[in-house]
Short mmCIF file of N, CA and C in Angstrom, two decimals:
data_model
loop_
_atom_site.label_atom_id
_atom_site.label_comp_id
_atom_site.label_asym_id
_atom_site.label_seq_id
_atom_site.Cartn_x
_atom_site.Cartn_y
_atom_site.Cartn_z
N LEU A 1 107.42 120.14 78.01
CA LEU A 1 106.72 121.49 78.45
C LEU A 1 107.31 122.45 77.64
N HIS A 2 108.79 122.44 77.43
CA HIS A 2 109.59 123.49 76.65
C HIS A 2 108.86 123.70 75.30
N ALA A 3 108.89 122.43 74.76
CA ALA A 3 108.30 122.42 73.24
C ALA A 3 106.82 123.14 73.21
N LEU A 4 106.12 122.69 74.37
CA LEU A 4 104.98 123.53 74.50
C LEU A 4 104.85 125.05 74.73
N LEU A 5 105.65 125.37 75.48
CA LEU A 5 106.00 126.74 75.48
C LEU A 5 106.42 127.47 74.35
N GLU A 6 107.10 126.88 73.52
CA GLU A 6 107.75 127.26 72.23
C GLU A 6 106.64 127.38 71.28
N ARG A 7 105.98 126.41 71.27
CA ARG A 7 104.59 126.57 70.23
C ARG A 7 103.56 127.71 70.51
N VAL A 8 103.29 128.04 71.91
CA VAL A 8 102.50 129.15 72.24
C VAL A 8 103.09 130.09 71.64
N VAL A 9 104.27 130.67 72.05
CA VAL A 9 105.09 131.96 71.79
C VAL A 9 105.16 131.85 70.35
N ASP A 10 105.05 130.99 69.50
CA ASP A 10 105.28 130.94 68.01
C ASP A 10 103.82 130.96 67.67
N ASP A 11 102.81 130.61 68.10
CA ASP A 11 101.35 131.14 67.66
C ASP A 11 101.11 132.52 67.92
N GLN A 12 101.70 133.08 68.84
CA GLN A 12 101.51 134.81 68.83
C GLN A 12 102.48 135.48 68.43
N ARG A 13 103.36 135.04 67.74
CA ARG A 13 104.66 135.75 67.14
C ARG A 13 104.32 137.07 66.25
N LEU A 14 103.34 136.71 65.15
CA LEU A 14 102.71 138.05 64.93
C LEU A 14 102.44 139.26 65.67
N LEU A 15 102.16 138.84 66.75
CA LEU A 15 101.53 139.90 67.54
C LEU A 15 102.68 140.68 68.16
N TRP A 16 103.23 139.70 68.73
CA TRP A 16 104.66 140.41 69.53
C TRP A 16 105.48 141.04 68.75
N GLN A 17 105.79 140.65 67.53
CA GLN A 17 106.87 141.34 66.43
C GLN A 17 105.97 142.33 66.34
N GLU A 18 105.03 142.29 65.52
CA GLU A 18 104.14 143.90 65.37
C GLU A 18 104.57 144.96 66.25
N ARG A 19 104.26 144.75 67.60
CA ARG A 19 104.25 145.36 68.59
C ARG A 19 105.77 145.85 69.02
N GLY A 20 106.88 145.03 68.35
CA GLY A 20 108.25 145.42 68.63
C GLY A 20 108.68 144.77 70.07
N LEU A 21 107.88 143.85 70.27
CA LEU A 21 107.98 143.25 71.84
C LEU A 21 109.36 141.79 71.83
N GLN A 22 109.87 141.57 72.62
CA GLN A 22 110.80 140.17 72.76
C GLN A 22 109.98 139.52 73.67
N VAL A 23 109.97 138.28 73.41
CA VAL A 23 109.63 136.94 74.21
C VAL A 23 110.60 136.28 74.60
N GLN A 24 111.00 135.93 75.71
CA GLN A 24 112.14 134.96 75.88
C GLN A 24 111.46 133.78 76.55
N VAL A 25 112.15 132.80 76.32
CA VAL A 25 111.57 131.34 77.06
C VAL A 25 112.89 130.95 77.71
N ASP A 26 112.53 130.60 78.95
CA ASP A 26 113.65 130.34 79.71
C ASP A 26 113.15 128.80 80.32
N ALA A 27 113.65 127.69 79.63
CA ALA A 27 112.89 126.41 80.07
C ALA A 27 113.72 125.12 79.87
N PRO A 28 114.06 124.71 80.79
CA PRO A 28 115.01 123.38 80.39
C PRO A 28 113.85 122.12 79.63
N ALA A 29 114.22 121.26 79.46
CA ALA A 29 113.53 120.29 78.88
C ALA A 29 113.06 119.42 79.76
N CYS A 30 111.79 119.35 79.97
CA CYS A 30 111.14 118.57 80.98
C CYS A 30 109.80 118.18 80.51
N THR A 31 109.08 117.10 81.19
CA THR A 31 107.87 116.44 80.96
C THR A 31 107.07 116.63 82.34
N ALA A 32 105.70 116.68 82.03
CA ALA A 32 104.58 116.42 83.13
C ALA A 32 103.26 115.92 82.60
N SER A 33 102.73 115.25 83.60
CA SER A 33 101.39 114.93 83.27
C SER A 33 100.42 115.93 83.44
N VAL A 34 99.98 116.27 82.34
CA VAL A 34 99.30 117.52 82.04
C VAL A 34 98.40 117.21 80.78
N ASP A 35 97.27 118.00 80.96
CA ASP A 35 96.49 117.96 79.45
C ASP A 35 97.24 119.00 78.47
N ALA A 36 97.84 118.59 77.81
CA ALA A 36 98.74 119.63 76.92
C ALA A 36 97.92 120.70 76.26
N ASP A 37 96.73 120.59 75.64
CA ASP A 37 95.75 121.34 75.05
C ASP A 37 95.11 122.54 76.14
N LYS A 38 94.85 121.98 77.21
CA LYS A 38 94.32 122.89 78.53
C LYS A 38 95.60 123.77 78.90
N LEU A 39 96.69 123.50 79.03
CA LEU A 39 97.98 123.91 79.37
C LEU A 39 98.13 124.72 78.49
N ALA A 40 98.10 124.52 77.33
CA ALA A 40 98.36 125.80 76.20
C ALA A 40 97.32 126.92 76.16
N ILE A 41 96.29 126.45 76.58
CA ILE A 41 95.30 127.65 76.71
C ILE A 41 95.58 128.74 77.93
N VAL A 42 96.20 127.93 78.99
CA VAL A 42 96.70 128.66 80.20
C VAL A 42 97.79 129.55 79.83
N LEU A 43 98.68 128.97 78.98
CA LEU A 43 99.88 129.79 78.58
C LEU A 43 99.58 130.92 77.56
N ALA A 44 98.72 130.55 76.76
CA ALA A 44 98.28 131.40 76.01
C ALA A 44 97.46 132.60 76.41
N ASN A 45 96.82 132.59 77.17
CA ASN A 45 96.00 133.69 77.89
C ASN A 45 96.97 134.32 78.92
N LEU A 46 97.94 133.65 79.53
CA LEU A 46 98.87 134.51 80.18
C LEU A 46 99.83 135.38 79.40
N LEU A 47 100.45 134.71 78.23
CA LEU A 47 100.97 135.49 77.17
C LEU A 47 100.45 136.57 76.50
N ALA A 48 99.24 136.15 76.27
CA ALA A 48 98.18 137.17 75.32
C ALA A 48 98.31 138.50 76.49
N ASN A 49 98.01 138.45 77.68
CA ASN A 49 97.68 139.35 78.67
C ASN A 49 99.12 140.36 78.90
N ALA A 50 100.04 139.41 78.71
CA ALA A 50 101.46 140.12 78.96
C ALA A 50 101.60 140.84 77.70
N LEU A 51 101.62 140.50 76.69
CA LEU A 51 101.68 141.25 75.23
C LEU A 51 100.47 142.49 74.99
N ARG A 52 99.75 142.21 75.63
CA ARG A 52 98.56 143.44 75.33
C ARG A 52 99.21 144.51 76.31
N PHE A 53 99.54 144.36 77.51
CA PHE A 53 100.10 145.21 78.58
C PHE A 53 101.42 146.03 78.40
N SER A 54 102.49 144.95 77.83
CA SER A 54 103.90 145.42 77.61
C SER A 54 103.81 146.38 76.66
N PRO A 55 104.72 147.53 76.97
CA PRO A 55 105.00 148.72 75.96
C PRO A 55 105.63 147.91 74.91
N PRO A 56 105.60 148.85 73.83
CA PRO A 56 106.55 148.89 72.65
C PRO A 56 107.89 148.55 72.93
N GLY A 57 108.64 147.74 72.50
CA GLY A 57 109.96 147.31 72.91
C GLY A 57 110.26 146.45 74.21
N GLY A 58 109.21 146.36 74.98
CA GLY A 58 109.14 145.55 76.10
C GLY A 58 109.73 144.14 76.06
N ILE A 59 109.77 143.62 77.05
CA ILE A 59 110.41 142.22 77.09
C ILE A 59 109.28 141.23 77.95
N VAL A 60 108.79 140.26 77.35
CA VAL A 60 107.93 139.24 78.29
C VAL A 60 108.84 137.93 78.23
N VAL A 61 108.84 137.64 79.47
CA VAL A 61 109.73 136.17 79.92
C VAL A 61 108.78 135.30 80.43
N LEU A 62 108.90 133.97 79.88
CA LEU A 62 108.02 133.10 80.35
C LEU A 62 109.40 131.92 80.74
N ARG A 63 109.26 131.66 82.06
CA ARG A 63 110.28 131.01 83.04
C ARG A 63 109.50 129.62 83.45
N LEU A 64 110.16 128.30 82.98
CA LEU A 64 109.97 127.37 83.43
C LEU A 64 110.74 126.56 84.52
N ARG A 65 110.19 126.07 85.84
CA ARG A 65 111.29 125.26 86.60
C ARG A 65 110.66 124.09 87.03
N ASP A 66 111.35 123.36 87.12
CA ASP A 66 110.83 121.84 87.67
C ASP A 66 111.75 121.37 88.87
N ASP A 67 110.84 120.72 89.66
CA ASP A 67 111.60 120.04 90.89
C ASP A 67 110.70 118.67 91.13
N ALA A 68 111.19 117.94 92.06
CA ALA A 68 110.78 116.81 92.21
C ALA A 68 109.30 116.69 92.64
N ARG A 69 108.71 117.92 93.02
CA ARG A 69 107.23 117.83 93.37
C ARG A 69 106.37 118.66 92.38
N ARG A 70 106.86 119.47 91.79
CA ARG A 70 106.15 120.21 90.83
C ARG A 70 106.83 121.05 89.80
N VAL A 71 105.99 121.81 88.87
CA VAL A 71 106.56 122.29 87.68
C VAL A 71 105.69 123.81 88.02
N THR A 72 106.80 124.73 87.90
CA THR A 72 106.56 125.98 87.93
C THR A 72 106.71 126.97 86.72
N ILE A 73 105.55 127.78 86.12
CA ILE A 73 105.68 128.32 85.35
C ILE A 73 105.56 129.86 85.43
N ASP A 74 106.31 130.89 85.32
CA ASP A 74 106.28 132.20 85.67
C ASP A 74 106.07 132.98 83.94
N CYS A 75 105.33 134.13 84.23
CA CYS A 75 105.12 134.82 83.43
C CYS A 75 105.28 136.38 83.52
N LEU A 76 106.32 137.00 83.30
CA LEU A 76 106.58 138.34 83.57
C LEU A 76 106.56 139.40 82.44
N ASP A 77 106.27 140.32 82.71
CA ASP A 77 105.98 141.41 81.60
C ASP A 77 106.37 142.81 82.09
N ASP A 78 106.44 143.64 81.09
CA ASP A 78 107.24 145.08 81.50
C ASP A 78 106.08 146.07 81.49
N GLY A 79 104.85 145.80 81.57
CA GLY A 79 103.47 146.69 81.86
C GLY A 79 103.46 147.34 83.00
N PRO A 80 102.21 148.00 83.22
CA PRO A 80 102.14 148.86 84.46
C PRO A 80 101.82 147.80 85.72
N GLY A 81 101.76 146.49 85.29
CA GLY A 81 101.46 145.95 86.48
C GLY A 81 99.93 145.77 86.96
N VAL A 82 99.65 145.37 88.01
CA VAL A 82 98.39 145.07 88.74
C VAL A 82 97.89 145.98 89.65
N ALA A 83 97.17 146.98 89.69
CA ALA A 83 96.84 147.92 90.56
C ALA A 83 96.49 147.26 91.84
N ALA A 84 97.07 147.76 92.96
CA ALA A 84 96.95 147.30 94.03
C ALA A 84 95.58 146.82 94.76
N GLU A 85 94.68 147.59 94.16
CA GLU A 85 93.19 147.36 94.84
C GLU A 85 92.52 146.24 93.62
N ASP A 86 93.45 145.81 92.70
CA ASP A 86 92.77 144.93 91.72
C ASP A 86 93.35 143.43 92.31
N ILE A 87 94.47 143.41 93.32
CA ILE A 87 95.19 141.97 93.19
C ILE A 87 94.17 141.25 93.68
N GLU A 88 93.38 141.28 94.51
CA GLU A 88 92.42 140.26 95.03
C GLU A 88 91.27 139.62 93.89
N ARG A 89 91.29 140.21 93.07
CA ARG A 89 90.02 140.02 92.33
C ARG A 89 90.48 139.85 90.96
N VAL A 90 91.65 139.69 90.59
CA VAL A 90 92.40 139.71 89.30
C VAL A 90 91.77 138.21 88.53
N PHE A 91 91.64 137.24 89.39
CA PHE A 91 90.96 135.80 88.90
C PHE A 91 89.67 135.81 88.62
N GLU A 92 89.03 136.64 89.24
CA GLU A 92 87.55 136.48 89.15
C GLU A 92 86.84 136.76 87.73
N PRO A 93 86.20 135.85 87.19
CA PRO A 93 85.19 136.07 86.13
C PRO A 93 84.75 137.32 85.87
N PHE A 94 85.09 137.87 84.50
CA PHE A 94 84.66 139.22 84.10
C PHE A 94 85.06 140.32 84.85
N TYR A 95 86.07 139.99 85.83
CA TYR A 95 86.70 141.24 86.50
C TYR A 95 87.66 141.88 85.30
N GLN A 96 87.63 143.33 85.58
CA GLN A 96 88.76 144.07 84.50
C GLN A 96 89.49 144.98 85.50
N GLY A 97 90.79 145.07 85.63
CA GLY A 97 91.49 145.92 86.47
C GLY A 97 91.54 147.19 86.09
N ARG A 98 91.86 148.09 86.90
CA ARG A 98 92.00 149.48 86.41
C ARG A 98 93.13 149.90 85.44
N ASN A 99 94.17 149.10 85.55
CA ASN A 99 95.21 149.56 84.55
C ASN A 99 94.92 148.97 83.38
N GLN A 100 94.44 149.48 82.44
CA GLN A 100 94.28 149.16 81.18
C GLN A 100 95.24 149.31 80.00
N ALA A 101 95.56 148.88 79.09
CA ALA A 101 96.68 149.05 78.05
C ALA A 101 96.49 150.22 77.12
N PRO A 102 97.10 151.16 76.98
CA PRO A 102 96.40 152.29 76.15
C PRO A 102 95.76 152.02 74.78
N GLY A 103 95.05 152.60 74.29
CA GLY A 103 94.62 152.26 72.84
C GLY A 103 94.09 150.73 72.61
N ALA A 104 94.23 149.92 73.51
CA ALA A 104 93.61 148.26 73.20
C ALA A 104 92.45 148.38 73.65
N ARG A 105 91.69 147.48 72.96
CA ARG A 105 90.40 147.05 73.13
C ARG A 105 90.37 146.31 74.82
N ARG A 106 89.24 146.41 75.37
CA ARG A 106 89.04 145.81 76.60
C ARG A 106 88.81 144.56 76.33
N GLY A 107 89.39 143.60 77.02
CA GLY A 107 89.25 141.98 76.95
C GLY A 107 87.81 141.73 77.77
N SER A 108 87.62 140.75 77.77
CA SER A 108 86.25 140.05 78.32
C SER A 108 86.59 140.02 79.86
N GLY A 109 87.44 139.77 80.24
CA GLY A 109 88.05 139.71 81.61
C GLY A 109 87.79 138.40 82.25
N ILE A 110 87.76 137.10 81.02
CA ILE A 110 87.63 135.95 81.63
C ILE A 110 88.91 134.95 81.34
N GLY A 111 89.77 135.55 80.89
CA GLY A 111 91.28 135.03 80.68
C GLY A 111 91.78 134.55 82.11
N LEU A 112 92.19 135.24 82.82
CA LEU A 112 92.65 134.76 84.05
C LEU A 112 91.73 133.63 85.02
N SER A 113 90.22 134.00 84.66
CA SER A 113 89.52 133.11 85.54
C SER A 113 89.73 131.63 85.05
N ILE A 114 89.78 131.62 83.46
CA ILE A 114 89.82 130.06 82.88
C ILE A 114 91.51 129.68 83.27
N VAL A 115 92.53 130.55 83.24
CA VAL A 115 93.44 130.25 83.76
C VAL A 115 93.62 129.47 85.23
N ARG A 116 92.95 129.96 85.91
CA ARG A 116 92.95 129.34 87.40
C ARG A 116 91.99 128.29 87.54
N GLU A 117 91.02 128.26 86.76
CA GLU A 117 90.26 126.74 86.57
C GLU A 117 90.78 125.69 86.05
N ILE A 118 91.57 125.87 84.87
CA ILE A 118 92.53 124.84 84.40
C ILE A 118 93.82 124.49 85.10
N VAL A 119 94.25 125.28 85.86
CA VAL A 119 95.55 125.02 86.93
C VAL A 119 94.73 124.37 87.98
N GLN A 120 93.95 124.58 88.60
CA GLN A 120 93.26 124.13 89.73
C GLN A 120 92.79 122.76 89.36
N ALA A 121 92.19 122.45 87.98
CA ALA A 121 91.85 121.08 87.55
C ALA A 121 93.10 119.95 87.48
N HIS A 122 94.19 120.78 87.52
CA HIS A 122 95.35 119.94 87.49
C HIS A 122 96.09 119.77 88.74
N GLY A 123 95.15 120.18 89.67
CA GLY A 123 95.72 119.88 91.16
C GLY A 123 96.61 121.26 91.58
N GLY A 124 96.64 122.28 91.04
CA GLY A 124 97.80 123.27 90.99
C GLY A 124 97.07 124.43 91.36
N ASP A 125 97.60 125.46 91.48
CA ASP A 125 97.42 126.66 91.91
C ASP A 125 98.24 127.91 91.24
N CYS A 126 97.66 129.06 90.84
CA CYS A 126 98.40 130.25 90.42
C CYS A 126 98.01 131.45 91.32
N CYS A 127 99.04 132.36 91.05
CA CYS A 127 98.96 133.58 91.85
C CYS A 127 99.59 134.68 90.92
N LEU A 128 99.35 135.82 91.53
CA LEU A 128 100.08 137.01 91.37
C LEU A 128 101.09 137.54 92.25
N LEU A 129 102.26 137.45 92.16
CA LEU A 129 103.55 137.49 92.77
C LEU A 129 103.80 139.06 92.58
N PRO A 130 104.41 139.83 93.89
CA PRO A 130 104.46 141.28 93.86
C PRO A 130 105.84 141.09 92.76
N SER A 131 105.98 142.40 92.09
CA SER A 131 106.96 142.83 91.27
C SER A 131 107.35 144.08 91.09
N ASP A 132 108.71 144.35 90.75
CA ASP A 132 108.88 145.84 90.79
C ASP A 132 108.81 146.31 89.22
N ARG A 133 108.64 145.40 88.45
CA ARG A 133 108.54 145.76 86.91
C ARG A 133 107.21 145.06 86.48
N GLY A 134 106.15 145.50 85.85
CA GLY A 134 104.95 144.82 85.42
C GLY A 134 104.40 143.63 86.21
N ALA A 135 103.74 143.04 85.56
CA ALA A 135 102.99 141.58 86.22
C ALA A 135 103.95 140.40 86.40
N HIS A 136 103.84 139.89 87.37
CA HIS A 136 104.20 138.52 87.74
C HIS A 136 103.56 137.44 88.07
N PHE A 137 102.96 136.55 86.88
CA PHE A 137 101.99 135.47 87.45
C PHE A 137 102.87 134.23 87.41
N ARG A 138 102.43 133.43 88.51
CA ARG A 138 102.87 131.93 88.47
C ARG A 138 101.89 131.00 88.50
N ILE A 139 102.01 129.97 87.98
CA ILE A 139 101.23 128.68 87.98
C ILE A 139 102.16 127.71 88.42
N GLU A 140 101.74 126.77 89.38
CA GLU A 140 102.59 125.88 89.96
C GLU A 140 101.37 124.54 89.92
N ILE A 141 102.04 123.55 89.10
CA ILE A 141 101.30 122.18 88.97
C ILE A 141 102.20 120.86 89.47
N PRO A 142 101.44 120.30 90.43
CA PRO A 142 102.25 119.19 90.98
C PRO A 142 102.50 117.80 89.78
N HIS A 143 103.47 117.05 90.27
CA HIS A 143 103.75 116.08 89.16
C HIS A 143 102.84 115.00 89.73
N ALA A 144 102.32 114.73 91.06
CA ALA A 144 101.58 113.60 91.08
C ALA A 144 100.36 114.35 91.61
N PRO A 145 99.27 113.68 90.80
CA PRO A 145 97.91 114.23 91.36
C PRO A 145 97.16 114.38 92.72
N THR A 146 96.94 115.31 92.99
CA THR A 146 96.44 115.33 94.76
C THR A 146 95.07 114.60 94.98
N ALA A 147 95.03 113.86 95.78
CA ALA A 147 93.60 113.18 96.03
C ALA A 147 92.62 113.84 96.77
#
């Protein structure tokens, strides 16, 4: 999974370098039974959102944790965060929140719904956590498939 995170970050390198952003990957080497291509889509969507909303010079952190039951991946950014009134709907298809990146074109509103769909297909869950800086998204995928 560490290599997958690094690949996704590298795929978007031109975008984050052009904006003067830093992307930090905090991930031990670990493996999990996942569809790597689908999980790459999840990570790419989370990273693209974080890059889109982070101000120039900001930092995006991708953090991976592994325990006996699950793999947890956090994506944290320096953007404006998600408005309180948008929290319940942020994973709905086509929903676009109130806090939009200045000067950026509006997205389609399907990125986070795709994240949720793929993570749930892996038997996992995704959520938006409270944060005192930017947005903090978390995905959790169990090691053993749930019945």
